[in-house]
Backbone as a ProteinNet text record, in pm:
[ID]
protein_1_A
[PRIMARY]
KMLRVLHTRQGQKAEVALERVQQAAIQNKIIFSDLMEACKVCSLGQITKALFEVGGQYRRNM
[TERTIARY]
7924.3	8059.1	8080	8003.6	8034.2	7959.6	7840.4	7712.7	7744	7833.3	7888.9	8005.2	8092.4	8205.3	8121.5	8000.6	7941.8	7883.9	7768.8	7738.6	7851.3	7964.9	8046.9	8123.3	8182.6	8249.3	8091.1	8004.4	7910.9	7805.7	7816.6	7713.5	7643.3	7770.3	7660.2	7619	7724.4	7677	7529.3	7533.3	7401	7290.2	7275.3	7154.2	7121.1	7222.1	7201.6	7092.1	7141.5	7085.3	6981	6961.2	6785.6	6704.9	6732.7	6665.6	6613.8	6741.7	6667.1	6548.8	6581.4	6477	6351.5	6325.7	6234.7	6181.5	6228.4	6156.7	6096.2	6188.3	6140.7	6011.9	5948.3	5890.7	5735.2	5828.8	5647.3	5621.2	5709.8	5660.6	5612.5	5637.9	5506.8	5633.3	5762.3	5847.8	5906.4	5946.3	6024.7	6157.2	6127.1	6248.3	6334.8	6344.2	6485.8	6614.3	6653.7	6783.6	6830.2	6748.8	6807.2	6803.3	6744.5	6788.4	6841.3	6873.9	7081.6	7147.8	7135.1	7268.1	7290.1	7147.1	7148.5	7177.7	7173.2	7209.1	7417.5	7471.2	7609.6	7640.3	7540.7	7578.5	7540.2	7414.4	7301.5	7322.9	7214.8	7266.7	7059.9	7029.6	6900	6796	6823.2	6793.1	6694.1	6820.1	6874.4	6724.1	6746.6	6678.7	6490.2	6474	6352.1	6289.4	6340.7	6301.5	6261.6	6357.2	6333.3	6200.6	6187	6035.8	5980.3	5941.2	5867.2	5795.2	5909.2	5885	5803.2	5803.7	5711.7	5616.3	5576.7	5475.4	5407	5475.9	5419.4	5422.8	5350.4	5374.6	5294.2	5390.1	5282.9	5148.3	5098	4957.4	4949.7	4943.4	4874.7	4736.2	4695.4	4575.4	4516	4384.9	4340.8	4212.6
10022.1	10124	10162.2	10057.2	10147.8	10313.9	10206.1	10343.4	10518.3	10457.1	10592.4	10596.5	10605.6	10657.6	10712	10678.9	10729	10881.2	10857.8	10935.9	11071.8	11065.4	11155.1	11176.3	11080.8	11175.8	11278.9	11207.7	11266.9	11324.4	11415.3	11511.2	11567.8	11691.3	11814.8	11770.7	11662.9	11667.8	11565.3	11448.1	11432.6	11457.4	11566.5	11684.4	11732.1	11771	11895	11768.2	11639.7	11541.8	11526.6	11488	11464	11573.7	11674.6	11797.2	11761	11745.9	11779.1	11629.5	11526.6	11448.4	11479.9	11520	11573.8	11677.6	11803.5	11916.5	11838.6	11784.9	11685	11620.1	11559	11470.7	11588.7	11668.9	11749.5	11797.9	11854.1	11923.4	11849.4	11744	11620.2	11614.8	11631.9	11570.4	11437.3	11411.9	11286.9	11279.8	11162.2	11236.5	11111.8	11059.8	10947.5	10976.9	11079.8	11159.3	11183.3	11269.4	11267.7	11213.8	11081.4	10955.2	10886.3	10906.1	10822	10915.4	11032	11110.3	11094.1	11090.5	11081.4	10909.5	10805.7	10658.9	10730.8	10763.6	10764.7	10862.1	10956.6	10985.3	10933.4	10907.6	10864.3	10665.9	10707.9	10558.4	10513.8	10412.8	10366.4	10437.1	10361.4	10435.2	10605.8	10622	10785.9	10826.4	10778.5	10817.3	10796.3	10640.4	10598.8	10696.3	10770.2	10870	10975.6	11025.3	11187.7	11117	10998.4	11046.6	11037.9	10929.7	10903.2	11063	11085.3	11311.9	11345	11327.1	11395.9	11368.3	11258.6	11203.1	11066.6	11012.7	10929.9	10805.5	10739.5	10543.1	10540.6	10445.8	10409.4	10328.9	10336.1	10246.8	10222	10084.8	10066.4	10110.9	10154.8	10145.9	9982.2	9975.4	9849.7	9880.5
-9500.4	-9445.3	-9668.1	-9694.1	-9900	-9832.7	-9800.8	-9860.8	-9750.9	-9628.5	-9561	-9688.2	-9721	-9826.5	-9927.6	-10009.6	-10153.5	-10041.7	-9924.4	-9923.4	-9845.4	-9798.5	-9772	-9862.1	-9992.4	-10140.6	-10197.7	-10214.9	-10289	-10254.4	-10103.2	-10057.8	-10123.8	-10188.9	-10226.1	-10375.9	-10429.4	-10547.6	-10554.6	-10474.5	-10437.3	-10433.1	-10330.3	-10341.2	-10431.5	-10533.3	-10630.8	-10754.6	-10729	-10860.7	-10763	-10628.2	-10596.6	-10600.4	-10625.8	-10615	-10763.1	-10889.7	-10941.8	-11018	-10953.6	-11002.8	-10883.5	-10791.6	-10737	-10814.9	-10858.7	-10905.1	-11085.4	-11104.4	-11275.1	-11259.5	-11120.1	-11087	-11018.9	-10956.1	-10945.4	-11067.4	-11128.4	-11294.1	-11386.7	-11337	-11503.7	-11552.8	-11545.8	-11670.9	-11676.5	-11779.2	-11800	-11707.7	-11615.8	-11521.1	-11556	-11650.3	-11694.4	-11698.1	-11736.2	-11739.5	-11610	-11563.5	-11408.3	-11313.8	-11344.1	-11241.4	-11291.3	-11424.4	-11468.9	-11416.2	-11392	-11335.5	-11184.4	-11119.4	-10952.3	-10941.9	-11055.6	-11011.9	-11008.5	-11006.8	-11082.7	-10915.1	-10821.4	-10748.9	-10611.7	-10602	-10509.2	-10466.9	-10389.1	-10313.6	-10372.5	-10375.7	-10424.7	-10333.5	-10218.8	-10068.7	-10100	-10103.3	-10092.7	-10245.2	-10366.5	-10466.8	-10444.2	-10361.3	-10300.2	-10231.8	-10124.1	-10060	-10104.2	-10199.9	-10223	-10319.9	-10381.3	-10515.9	-10378.3	-10298.6	-10202.2	-10152.3	-10090.6	-10029	-10124.9	-10244.5	-10366.7	-10439.6	-10408.4	-10488.1	-10420	-10303.1	-10214.8	-10229.8	-10229.7	-10219.4	-10314.7	-10379.9	-10544.5	-10527	-10591.4	-10598.3	-10715	-10792.7	-10893.9	-10951.6	-11065.5	-11106.8	-11112.2	-11060.7	-11158.2	-11205.3
[MASK]
++++++++++++++++++++++++++++++++++++++++++++++++++++++++++++++

């Protein structure tokens, strides 16, 4: 229920915040400040999905 409320209230703001995070990642910029702003209006799942869309699955270098 809380996620539905978050998505309903922050819909447009969340889209903008996620786009900023994605663009920063694509441009190989430091994404920390954009992530902190996105955390205010997005769920962890939304942020994870947005980063996965532009970067794929994380693989640790060995």
